[in-house]
Amino acid sequence: MPLGFAVLDKYRIDSTKITFHPQRVSQWLESGDDWEKAKKVAPIYVEITTAAACNHRCTFCSVDAIGYPNIMISRDVLDERMAEMGEMGVKSVMFGGTGEPLLHKKINHIVMDARDSNLDVAFTTNGVLLHKLDSIPECSWVKISMNAGTRESYALIHQTSEKDWDSIWRHLPEVIARKGNCALGLQCVVLPENYKDMRNLATLARDVGVDYLVLKPYSQSTFSLVQRQIDYGQMRELESLPDEFNTDKFQVIYRANAVDQESRPMQYEKCNATPFMWAYTMANGDLFTCSAHLLDKRFCIGNINTHTFRELWEGEGRRANWRLMKEEFDIKDCRLNCRMNQTNIHLDRVLNGVPHGNFL
């Protein structure tokens, strides 16, 4: 077996990890149409926008319509809410969202607050300020959005200075030296303007010593100001990169499932992950049940600045969204390759079964 396939995607980035939470899935399944049971099913994962501002303006940004306001989430409020999350059964938080999370001046304190609440912590960041994340050893993983393979194309796609490219690569060895058990990787949205650079990016990533490089397809947001048509045939030319670059210490994760989803019909009729398996908090405190609908008030269940997490998660806002998803919402209004796509495939099979499912 080629080495690339032997260690392919050990982090299951192109799959789902919902299978490792059978108790939560069982609780969801048992809740059925009973709101009193459904409201007690806590999310496994919560994504949090610590800072809505961003120091880049990527050409493919899916949240450009929000406008990058200079809003920072309250550390004190978030500390209280994360403590509640941990008590309710939330397992992890990822700091990323609609802005650059490391712009928050108290981000290291926030990481420690999350860990004190027994939450696993992760980041998606453009990486420019990563060398200032002193708490990186407390994180499970950090993904740097590095959407180009040369400094020139990086500056064009990220709409920033080439100096940011230089700064990230200059600081990476020092960050790697002190990251501890944190998995540190790069993530690239493959576009017509960067796909020819991917071998160069893979070489740089392997040689500097990060743990992985994820190659993922562009997925059109439901509310992005920029509408793009992408030829995914170009991305399929990169399918062999894992075999070329993977070692026992580094892997290229080519997201084949995500690429195929762009040309494959939905494998389920309803989104069962929403409003159950995850949640999304904006920097202004608004709590959403799905990140693909951040401009749709039907998915906002309240604000953590004025209510506790439990009050919102078990309240009338989420109950209305729960009923919406069960009875009215058409998933054709969703983006392809949403965060919960693979999770929804699994939940649909749990709910509706598969042919000959009793034959092990």
mmCIF file of C-alpha atoms in Angstrom:
data_model
loop_
_atom_site.group_PDB
_atom_site.id
_atom_site.type_symbol
_atom_site.label_atom_id
_atom_site.label_comp_id
_atom_site.label_asym_id
_atom_site.label_seq_id
_atom_site.Cartn_x
_atom_site.Cartn_y
_atom_site.Cartn_z
ATOM 1 C CA MET A 1 0.000 0.000 0.000
ATOM 2 C CA PRO A 2 1.416 3.451 -0.873
ATOM 3 C CA LEU A 3 2.519 5.440 2.151
ATOM 4 C CA GLY A 4 0.095 8.254 1.325
ATOM 5 C CA PHE A 5 -2.894 5.963 1.776
ATOM 6 C CA ALA A 6 -1.423 4.235 4.839
ATOM 7 C CA VAL A 7 -1.530 7.427 6.909
ATOM 8 C CA LEU A 8 -4.166 9.338 4.980
ATOM 9 C CA ASP A 9 -6.183 11.784 7.093
ATOM 10 C CA LYS A 10 -5.449 10.364 10.528
ATOM 11 C CA TYR A 11 -7.235 13.437 11.918
ATOM 12 C CA ARG A 12 -10.425 12.524 9.966
ATOM 13 C CA ILE A 13 -10.664 16.043 8.594
ATOM 14 C CA ASP A 14 -12.440 14.780 5.469
ATOM 15 C CA SER A 15 -14.776 12.564 7.472
ATOM 16 C CA THR A 16 -16.862 12.856 10.634
ATOM 17 C CA LYS A 17 -16.027 12.194 14.257
ATOM 18 C CA ILE A 18 -19.659 11.903 15.351
ATOM 19 C CA THR A 19 -19.148 8.128 15.508
ATOM 20 C CA PHE A 20 -17.012 8.696 18.622
ATOM 21 C CA HIS A 21 -20.001 10.151 20.478
ATOM 22 C CA PRO A 22 -22.494 7.267 20.534
ATOM 23 C CA GLN A 23 -24.176 8.438 23.754
ATOM 24 C CA ARG A 24 -24.959 11.857 22.279
ATOM 25 C CA VAL A 25 -26.244 10.303 19.055
ATOM 26 C CA SER A 26 -28.396 7.922 21.096
ATOM 27 C CA GLN A 27 -29.768 10.845 23.111
ATOM 28 C CA TRP A 28 -30.587 12.717 19.886
ATOM 29 C CA LEU A 29 -32.234 9.649 18.345
ATOM 30 C CA GLU A 30 -34.341 9.010 21.428
ATOM 31 C CA SER A 31 -35.542 12.628 21.562
ATOM 32 C CA GLY A 32 -37.563 12.196 18.360
ATOM 33 C CA ASP A 33 -40.418 14.727 18.314
ATOM 34 C CA ASP A 34 -40.251 15.384 22.051
ATOM 35 C CA TRP A 35 -38.948 18.915 22.673
ATOM 36 C CA GLU A 36 -38.451 18.294 26.388
ATOM 37 C CA LYS A 37 -35.941 15.606 25.466
ATOM 38 C CA ALA A 38 -34.525 17.417 22.441
ATOM 39 C CA LYS A 39 -33.683 20.574 24.376
ATOM 40 C CA LYS A 40 -31.391 18.567 26.670
ATOM 41 C CA VAL A 41 -29.163 17.400 23.803
ATOM 42 C CA ALA A 42 -26.146 19.684 24.187
ATOM 43 C CA PRO A 43 -23.882 20.475 21.240
ATOM 44 C CA ILE A 44 -20.619 18.581 21.037
ATOM 45 C CA TYR A 45 -18.767 21.461 19.411
ATOM 46 C CA VAL A 46 -19.104 25.264 19.492
ATOM 47 C CA GLU A 47 -17.394 27.656 17.104
ATOM 48 C CA ILE A 48 -16.672 31.112 18.527
ATOM 49 C CA THR A 49 -15.789 34.364 16.798
ATOM 50 C CA THR A 50 -13.586 36.110 19.334
ATOM 51 C CA ALA A 51 -12.863 39.044 16.991
ATOM 52 C CA ALA A 52 -15.074 40.037 14.062
ATOM 53 C CA ALA A 53 -12.350 42.235 12.592
ATOM 54 C CA CYS A 54 -9.816 40.742 10.195
ATOM 55 C CA ASN A 55 -6.391 41.820 8.994
ATOM 56 C CA HIS A 56 -6.868 40.106 5.616
ATOM 57 C CA ARG A 57 -9.523 40.358 2.892
ATOM 58 C CA CYS A 58 -9.329 37.003 1.137
ATOM 59 C CA THR A 59 -10.824 37.039 -2.344
ATOM 60 C CA PHE A 60 -12.926 33.929 -1.607
ATOM 61 C CA CYS A 61 -14.110 34.943 1.884
ATOM 62 C CA SER A 62 -17.501 33.417 2.600
ATOM 63 C CA VAL A 63 -18.464 35.965 5.275
ATOM 64 C CA ASP A 64 -17.605 39.188 3.436
ATOM 65 C CA ALA A 65 -21.238 40.330 3.625
ATOM 66 C CA ILE A 66 -20.923 40.688 7.417
ATOM 67 C CA GLY A 67 -18.350 43.407 6.913
ATOM 68 C CA TYR A 68 -15.561 42.692 9.468
ATOM 69 C CA PRO A 69 -16.788 45.090 12.204
ATOM 70 C CA ASN A 70 -14.321 45.929 14.958
ATOM 71 C CA ILE A 71 -16.118 43.911 17.632
ATOM 72 C CA MET A 72 -14.465 41.762 20.296
ATOM 73 C CA ILE A 73 -16.371 39.259 22.397
ATOM 74 C CA SER A 74 -16.338 39.927 26.147
ATOM 75 C CA ARG A 75 -13.778 37.698 27.853
ATOM 76 C CA ASP A 76 -15.693 37.767 31.141
ATOM 77 C CA VAL A 77 -19.012 36.813 29.554
ATOM 78 C CA LEU A 78 -17.382 34.139 27.419
ATOM 79 C CA ASP A 79 -15.662 32.686 30.487
ATOM 80 C CA GLU A 80 -19.034 32.246 32.194
ATOM 81 C CA ARG A 81 -20.661 30.774 29.085
ATOM 82 C CA MET A 82 -17.835 28.306 28.467
ATOM 83 C CA ALA A 83 -18.108 27.122 32.067
ATOM 84 C CA GLU A 84 -21.796 26.456 31.391
ATOM 85 C CA MET A 85 -20.943 24.670 28.156
ATOM 86 C CA GLY A 86 -18.581 22.332 29.949
ATOM 87 C CA GLU A 87 -21.182 21.561 32.594
ATOM 88 C CA MET A 88 -23.833 20.865 29.936
ATOM 89 C CA GLY A 89 -21.645 18.428 28.010
ATOM 90 C CA VAL A 90 -20.056 20.529 25.276
ATOM 91 C CA LYS A 91 -16.721 18.909 24.407
ATOM 92 C CA SER A 92 -14.844 21.478 22.348
ATOM 93 C CA VAL A 93 -14.613 25.065 21.152
ATOM 94 C CA MET A 94 -12.918 26.356 18.022
ATOM 95 C CA PHE A 95 -11.904 29.999 17.856
ATOM 96 C CA GLY A 96 -12.219 31.291 14.315
ATOM 97 C CA GLY A 97 -15.406 32.415 12.648
ATOM 98 C CA THR A 98 -16.045 35.635 10.770
ATOM 99 C CA GLY A 99 -12.794 37.387 11.727
ATOM 100 C CA GLU A 100 -9.227 36.731 12.856
ATOM 101 C CA PRO A 101 -9.427 35.221 16.376
ATOM 102 C CA LEU A 102 -5.898 36.180 17.389
ATOM 103 C CA LEU A 103 -6.741 39.881 17.134
ATOM 104 C CA HIS A 104 -8.479 39.564 20.509
ATOM 105 C CA LYS A 105 -6.084 41.051 23.053
ATOM 106 C CA LYS A 106 -7.098 38.552 25.747
ATOM 107 C CA ILE A 107 -6.986 35.469 23.544
ATOM 108 C CA ASN A 108 -4.433 33.649 25.706
ATOM 109 C CA HIS A 109 -6.648 34.171 28.769
ATOM 110 C CA ILE A 110 -9.658 32.915 26.792
ATOM 111 C CA VAL A 111 -7.807 29.720 25.885
ATOM 112 C CA MET A 112 -7.033 29.071 29.540
ATOM 113 C CA ASP A 113 -10.629 29.845 30.513
ATOM 114 C CA ALA A 114 -11.785 27.193 28.039
ATOM 115 C CA ARG A 115 -9.338 24.636 29.366
ATOM 116 C CA ASP A 116 -10.451 25.405 32.939
ATOM 117 C CA SER A 117 -13.964 24.516 31.737
ATOM 118 C CA ASN A 118 -12.683 21.122 30.488
ATOM 119 C CA LEU A 119 -13.160 22.113 26.862
ATOM 120 C CA ASP A 120 -10.815 21.035 24.097
ATOM 121 C CA VAL A 121 -9.553 24.093 22.187
ATOM 122 C CA ALA A 122 -8.679 24.705 18.536
ATOM 123 C CA PHE A 123 -8.048 27.629 16.191
ATOM 124 C CA THR A 124 -8.491 28.515 12.563
ATOM 125 C CA THR A 125 -6.308 31.554 11.909
ATOM 126 C CA ASN A 126 -4.484 33.306 9.100
ATOM 127 C CA GLY A 127 -1.407 32.797 11.240
ATOM 128 C CA VAL A 128 0.093 36.279 11.122
ATOM 129 C CA LEU A 129 -0.163 36.642 14.911
ATOM 130 C CA LEU A 130 0.291 32.974 15.783
ATOM 131 C CA HIS A 131 3.712 33.571 17.340
ATOM 132 C CA LYS A 132 1.894 35.569 20.045
ATOM 133 C CA LEU A 133 -0.306 32.625 21.047
ATOM 134 C CA ASP A 134 1.605 31.641 24.175
ATOM 135 C CA SER A 135 -1.133 29.166 25.086
ATOM 136 C CA ILE A 136 -0.691 27.033 21.960
ATOM 137 C CA PRO A 137 0.447 23.976 23.991
ATOM 138 C CA GLU A 138 -3.046 23.972 25.544
ATOM 139 C CA CYS A 139 -4.687 23.594 22.119
ATOM 140 C CA SER A 140 -5.665 20.341 20.429
ATOM 141 C CA TRP A 141 -5.001 21.759 16.984
ATOM 142 C CA VAL A 142 -4.335 24.979 15.103
ATOM 143 C CA LYS A 143 -4.967 25.381 11.366
ATOM 144 C CA ILE A 144 -3.346 28.228 9.453
ATOM 145 C CA SER A 145 -5.238 29.406 6.365
ATOM 146 C CA MET A 146 -2.450 29.517 3.795
ATOM 147 C CA ASN A 147 -4.218 29.845 0.474
ATOM 148 C CA ALA A 148 -1.283 30.055 -1.898
ATOM 149 C CA GLY A 149 2.092 28.483 -2.588
ATOM 150 C CA THR A 150 4.095 31.626 -3.358
ATOM 151 C CA ARG A 151 4.394 34.959 -1.626
ATOM 152 C CA GLU A 152 3.100 36.773 -4.728
ATOM 153 C CA SER A 153 -0.081 34.725 -5.111
ATOM 154 C CA TYR A 154 -0.552 34.772 -1.328
ATOM 155 C CA ALA A 155 -0.586 38.566 -1.293
ATOM 156 C CA LEU A 156 -3.076 38.655 -4.165
ATOM 157 C CA ILE A 157 -5.468 36.044 -2.744
ATOM 158 C CA HIS A 158 -5.283 37.206 0.880
ATOM 159 C CA GLN A 159 -5.234 40.837 -0.264
ATOM 160 C CA THR A 160 -2.403 41.686 2.074
ATOM 161 C CA SER A 161 1.289 42.469 2.014
ATOM 162 C CA GLU A 162 3.872 39.891 0.980
ATOM 163 C CA LYS A 163 5.464 40.676 4.350
ATOM 164 C CA ASP A 164 2.731 38.611 6.037
ATOM 165 C CA TRP A 165 3.835 35.548 4.051
ATOM 166 C CA ASP A 166 7.429 36.139 5.104
ATOM 167 C CA SER A 167 6.483 36.688 8.736
ATOM 168 C CA ILE A 168 4.473 33.464 9.022
ATOM 169 C CA TRP A 169 7.222 31.269 7.590
ATOM 170 C CA ARG A 170 9.870 33.049 9.668
ATOM 171 C CA HIS A 171 8.003 32.445 12.922
ATOM 172 C CA LEU A 172 6.794 28.894 12.221
ATOM 173 C CA PRO A 173 9.960 27.066 13.418
ATOM 174 C CA GLU A 174 9.751 28.822 16.793
ATOM 175 C CA VAL A 175 6.012 28.089 17.098
ATOM 176 C CA ILE A 176 6.582 24.436 16.192
ATOM 177 C CA ALA A 177 9.337 24.153 18.798
ATOM 178 C CA ARG A 178 6.986 25.112 21.638
ATOM 179 C CA LYS A 179 3.602 23.790 20.465
ATOM 180 C CA GLY A 180 3.824 20.625 22.519
ATOM 181 C CA ASN A 181 1.157 18.089 21.547
ATOM 182 C CA CYS A 182 -0.869 20.598 19.556
ATOM 183 C CA ALA A 183 -1.324 19.450 15.949
ATOM 184 C CA LEU A 184 -0.273 22.376 13.751
ATOM 185 C CA GLY A 185 -1.336 22.351 10.128
ATOM 186 C CA LEU A 186 -1.935 24.476 7.076
ATOM 187 C CA GLN A 187 -5.204 24.655 5.163
ATOM 188 C CA CYS A 188 -5.604 25.804 1.581
ATOM 189 C CA VAL A 189 -8.774 26.496 -0.379
ATOM 190 C CA VAL A 190 -7.799 25.365 -3.873
ATOM 191 C CA LEU A 191 -8.665 27.945 -6.523
ATOM 192 C CA PRO A 192 -7.870 28.393 -10.235
ATOM 193 C CA GLU A 193 -5.338 31.046 -9.263
ATOM 194 C CA ASN A 194 -3.395 28.872 -6.807
ATOM 195 C CA TYR A 195 -3.762 25.194 -7.742
ATOM 196 C CA LYS A 196 -0.508 25.151 -9.714
ATOM 197 C CA ASP A 197 1.329 26.247 -6.539
ATOM 198 C CA MET A 198 0.253 23.301 -4.400
ATOM 199 C CA ARG A 199 3.395 21.208 -4.824
ATOM 200 C CA ASN A 200 5.457 24.181 -3.751
ATOM 201 C CA LEU A 201 3.180 24.737 -0.747
ATOM 202 C CA ALA A 202 3.384 21.055 0.192
ATOM 203 C CA THR A 203 7.177 21.191 -0.027
ATOM 204 C CA LEU A 204 7.361 24.280 2.196
ATOM 205 C CA ALA A 205 4.934 22.778 4.719
ATOM 206 C CA ARG A 206 6.776 19.465 4.946
ATOM 207 C CA ASP A 207 10.202 21.079 5.192
ATOM 208 C CA VAL A 208 9.239 23.598 7.896
ATOM 209 C CA GLY A 209 7.852 20.796 10.064
ATOM 210 C CA VAL A 210 4.079 21.308 10.354
ATOM 211 C CA ASP A 211 1.991 18.199 10.856
ATOM 212 C CA TYR A 212 -0.235 18.410 7.798
ATOM 213 C CA LEU A 213 -1.506 20.371 4.832
ATOM 214 C CA VAL A 214 -5.231 20.226 3.997
ATOM 215 C CA LEU A 215 -6.326 20.817 0.396
ATOM 216 C CA LYS A 216 -10.030 21.634 0.326
ATOM 217 C CA PRO A 217 -12.461 22.816 -2.372
ATOM 218 C CA TYR A 218 -14.054 26.233 -2.481
ATOM 219 C CA SER A 219 -17.641 26.123 -1.275
ATOM 220 C CA GLN A 220 -19.981 28.978 -2.091
ATOM 221 C CA SER A 221 -21.525 30.640 0.946
ATOM 222 C CA THR A 222 -25.266 31.202 1.002
ATOM 223 C CA PHE A 223 -24.708 34.922 1.627
ATOM 224 C CA SER A 224 -21.288 35.764 0.135
ATOM 225 C CA LEU A 225 -21.073 38.956 -1.920
ATOM 226 C CA VAL A 226 -18.797 37.222 -4.418
ATOM 227 C CA GLN A 227 -20.320 34.386 -6.435
ATOM 228 C CA ARG A 228 -17.740 32.148 -8.108
ATOM 229 C CA GLN A 229 -17.886 29.214 -10.500
ATOM 230 C CA ILE A 230 -15.073 26.742 -9.883
ATOM 231 C CA ASP A 231 -13.770 23.944 -12.117
ATOM 232 C CA TYR A 232 -13.107 21.114 -9.684
ATOM 233 C CA GLY A 233 -11.378 19.139 -12.399
ATOM 234 C CA GLN A 234 -8.324 21.236 -11.649
ATOM 235 C CA MET A 235 -8.365 20.207 -8.007
ATOM 236 C CA ARG A 236 -8.587 16.537 -8.941
ATOM 237 C CA GLU A 237 -5.174 16.916 -10.540
ATOM 238 C CA LEU A 238 -3.834 17.171 -6.973
ATOM 239 C CA GLU A 239 -5.215 13.824 -5.848
ATOM 240 C CA SER A 240 -1.784 12.183 -6.028
ATOM 241 C CA LEU A 241 -0.080 14.674 -3.683
ATOM 242 C CA PRO A 242 -0.492 12.497 -0.568
ATOM 243 C CA ASP A 243 1.500 9.713 -2.239
ATOM 244 C CA GLU A 244 4.199 12.184 -3.231
ATOM 245 C CA PHE A 245 4.611 13.944 0.108
ATOM 246 C CA ASN A 246 3.305 11.889 3.005
ATOM 247 C CA THR A 247 5.784 10.652 5.598
ATOM 248 C CA ASP A 248 5.429 9.303 9.108
ATOM 249 C CA LYS A 249 5.596 12.920 10.369
ATOM 250 C CA PHE A 250 3.742 14.872 7.687
ATOM 251 C CA GLN A 251 0.675 14.340 5.555
ATOM 252 C CA VAL A 252 -1.141 16.060 2.752
ATOM 253 C CA ILE A 253 -4.876 15.623 3.309
ATOM 254 C CA TYR A 254 -6.660 15.868 -0.019
ATOM 255 C CA ARG A 255 -10.353 16.261 0.767
ATOM 256 C CA ALA A 256 -11.734 13.820 -1.766
ATOM 257 C CA ASN A 257 -15.135 13.518 -0.066
ATOM 258 C CA ALA A 258 -15.578 17.282 -0.143
ATOM 259 C CA VAL A 259 -14.534 17.513 -3.797
ATOM 260 C CA ASP A 260 -16.942 14.755 -4.796
ATOM 261 C CA GLN A 261 -19.795 16.391 -2.862
ATOM 262 C CA GLU A 262 -19.717 19.353 -5.246
ATOM 263 C CA SER A 263 -21.027 17.146 -8.049
ATOM 264 C CA ARG A 264 -23.044 14.665 -5.982
ATOM 265 C CA PRO A 265 -26.688 15.081 -4.924
ATOM 266 C CA MET A 266 -27.389 15.412 -1.208
ATOM 267 C CA GLN A 267 -27.471 11.991 0.432
ATOM 268 C CA TYR A 268 -30.144 13.019 2.946
ATOM 269 C CA GLU A 269 -33.347 15.054 2.933
ATOM 270 C CA LYS A 270 -33.057 16.900 6.257
ATOM 271 C CA CYS A 271 -30.273 18.430 8.302
ATOM 272 C CA ASN A 272 -30.339 16.428 11.531
ATOM 273 C CA ALA A 273 -27.181 18.023 12.910
ATOM 274 C CA THR A 274 -28.973 21.368 13.357
ATOM 275 C CA PRO A 275 -29.865 22.416 16.014
ATOM 276 C CA PHE A 276 -28.155 19.620 17.927
ATOM 277 C CA MET A 277 -24.526 18.801 17.311
ATOM 278 C CA TRP A 278 -22.935 22.227 17.131
ATOM 279 C CA ALA A 279 -23.453 25.944 17.672
ATOM 280 C CA TYR A 280 -21.865 29.179 16.517
ATOM 281 C CA THR A 281 -21.259 32.337 18.552
ATOM 282 C CA MET A 282 -20.651 35.697 16.880
ATOM 283 C CA ALA A 283 -18.359 38.345 18.384
ATOM 284 C CA ASN A 284 -21.414 40.445 19.299
ATOM 285 C CA GLY A 285 -22.759 37.524 21.337
ATOM 286 C CA ASP A 286 -25.436 36.291 18.925
ATOM 287 C CA LEU A 287 -25.768 32.516 19.143
ATOM 288 C CA PHE A 288 -26.600 30.633 15.940
ATOM 289 C CA THR A 289 -27.381 27.002 15.287
ATOM 290 C CA CYS A 290 -25.565 26.981 11.919
ATOM 291 C CA SER A 291 -22.731 29.040 10.405
ATOM 292 C CA ALA A 292 -24.135 28.850 6.879
ATOM 293 C CA HIS A 293 -27.076 31.083 7.835
ATOM 294 C CA LEU A 294 -25.529 33.890 9.863
ATOM 295 C CA LEU A 295 -27.697 36.510 8.154
ATOM 296 C CA ASP A 296 -30.887 34.505 8.667
ATOM 297 C CA LYS A 297 -32.642 35.468 11.919
ATOM 298 C CA ARG A 298 -34.386 32.087 12.024
ATOM 299 C CA PHE A 299 -31.062 30.534 13.018
ATOM 300 C CA CYS A 300 -30.227 33.043 15.765
ATOM 301 C CA ILE A 301 -31.513 31.776 19.114
ATOM 302 C CA GLY A 302 -30.482 34.723 21.276
ATOM 303 C CA ASN A 303 -27.451 36.510 22.661
ATOM 304 C CA ILE A 304 -24.987 35.260 25.278
ATOM 305 C CA ASN A 305 -24.506 38.784 26.648
ATOM 306 C CA THR A 306 -28.074 38.849 27.952
ATOM 307 C CA HIS A 307 -28.834 35.167 28.616
ATOM 308 C CA THR A 308 -26.989 32.113 29.840
ATOM 309 C CA PHE A 309 -26.002 29.433 27.364
ATOM 310 C CA ARG A 310 -28.464 27.010 28.917
ATOM 311 C CA GLU A 311 -31.308 29.530 28.708
ATOM 312 C CA LEU A 312 -30.648 29.996 25.008
ATOM 313 C CA TRP A 313 -30.027 26.356 24.164
ATOM 314 C CA GLU A 314 -33.150 25.180 25.978
ATOM 315 C CA GLY A 315 -35.231 28.249 25.163
ATOM 316 C CA GLU A 316 -37.901 29.257 22.698
ATOM 317 C CA GLY A 317 -35.456 30.472 20.042
ATOM 318 C CA ARG A 318 -33.871 27.064 19.654
ATOM 319 C CA ARG A 319 -37.272 25.392 19.929
ATOM 320 C CA ALA A 320 -38.464 27.436 16.937
ATOM 321 C CA ASN A 321 -35.329 26.508 14.978
ATOM 322 C CA TRP A 322 -35.750 22.834 15.953
ATOM 323 C CA ARG A 323 -39.294 22.895 14.600
ATOM 324 C CA LEU A 324 -38.160 24.752 11.470
ATOM 325 C CA MET A 325 -35.561 22.107 10.663
ATOM 326 C CA LYS A 326 -37.958 19.239 11.295
ATOM 327 C CA GLU A 327 -40.953 20.556 9.372
ATOM 328 C CA GLU A 328 -40.176 23.385 6.969
ATOM 329 C CA PHE A 329 -36.564 23.985 6.044
ATOM 330 C CA ASP A 330 -35.364 22.894 2.593
ATOM 331 C CA ILE A 331 -31.686 21.894 2.626
ATOM 332 C CA LYS A 332 -31.441 23.032 -0.989
ATOM 333 C CA ASP A 333 -31.020 26.464 0.602
ATOM 334 C CA CYS A 334 -27.795 25.274 2.258
ATOM 335 C CA ARG A 335 -24.271 25.437 0.925
ATOM 336 C CA LEU A 336 -22.621 22.312 -0.373
ATOM 337 C CA ASN A 337 -19.870 20.927 1.839
ATOM 338 C CA CYS A 338 -21.187 22.483 5.001
ATOM 339 C CA ARG A 339 -19.352 21.619 8.202
ATOM 340 C CA MET A 340 -21.992 19.057 9.125
ATOM 341 C CA ASN A 341 -22.274 17.270 5.778
ATOM 342 C CA GLN A 342 -20.503 14.043 6.746
ATOM 343 C CA THR A 343 -22.162 14.137 10.171
ATOM 344 C CA ASN A 344 -25.552 14.427 8.487
ATOM 345 C CA ILE A 345 -24.808 11.433 6.278
ATOM 346 C CA HIS A 346 -24.103 9.378 9.401
ATOM 347 C CA LEU A 347 -27.135 10.650 11.329
ATOM 348 C CA ASP A 348 -29.417 9.950 8.384
ATOM 349 C CA ARG A 349 -28.209 6.362 8.284
ATOM 350 C CA VAL A 350 -28.723 6.010 12.029
ATOM 351 C CA LEU A 351 -32.251 7.399 11.740
ATOM 352 C CA ASN A 352 -33.395 5.680 8.552
ATOM 353 C CA GLY A 353 -31.181 2.621 8.448
ATOM 354 C CA VAL A 354 -29.331 1.015 5.560
ATOM 355 C CA PRO A 355 -30.193 -2.097 3.520
ATOM 356 C CA HIS A 356 -29.509 -5.277 5.504
ATOM 357 C CA GLY A 357 -28.306 -3.245 8.462
ATOM 358 C CA ASN A 358 -28.733 -6.131 10.893
ATOM 359 C CA PHE A 359 -26.102 -8.255 9.121
ATOM 360 C CA LEU A 360 -22.801 -7.445 10.777
#
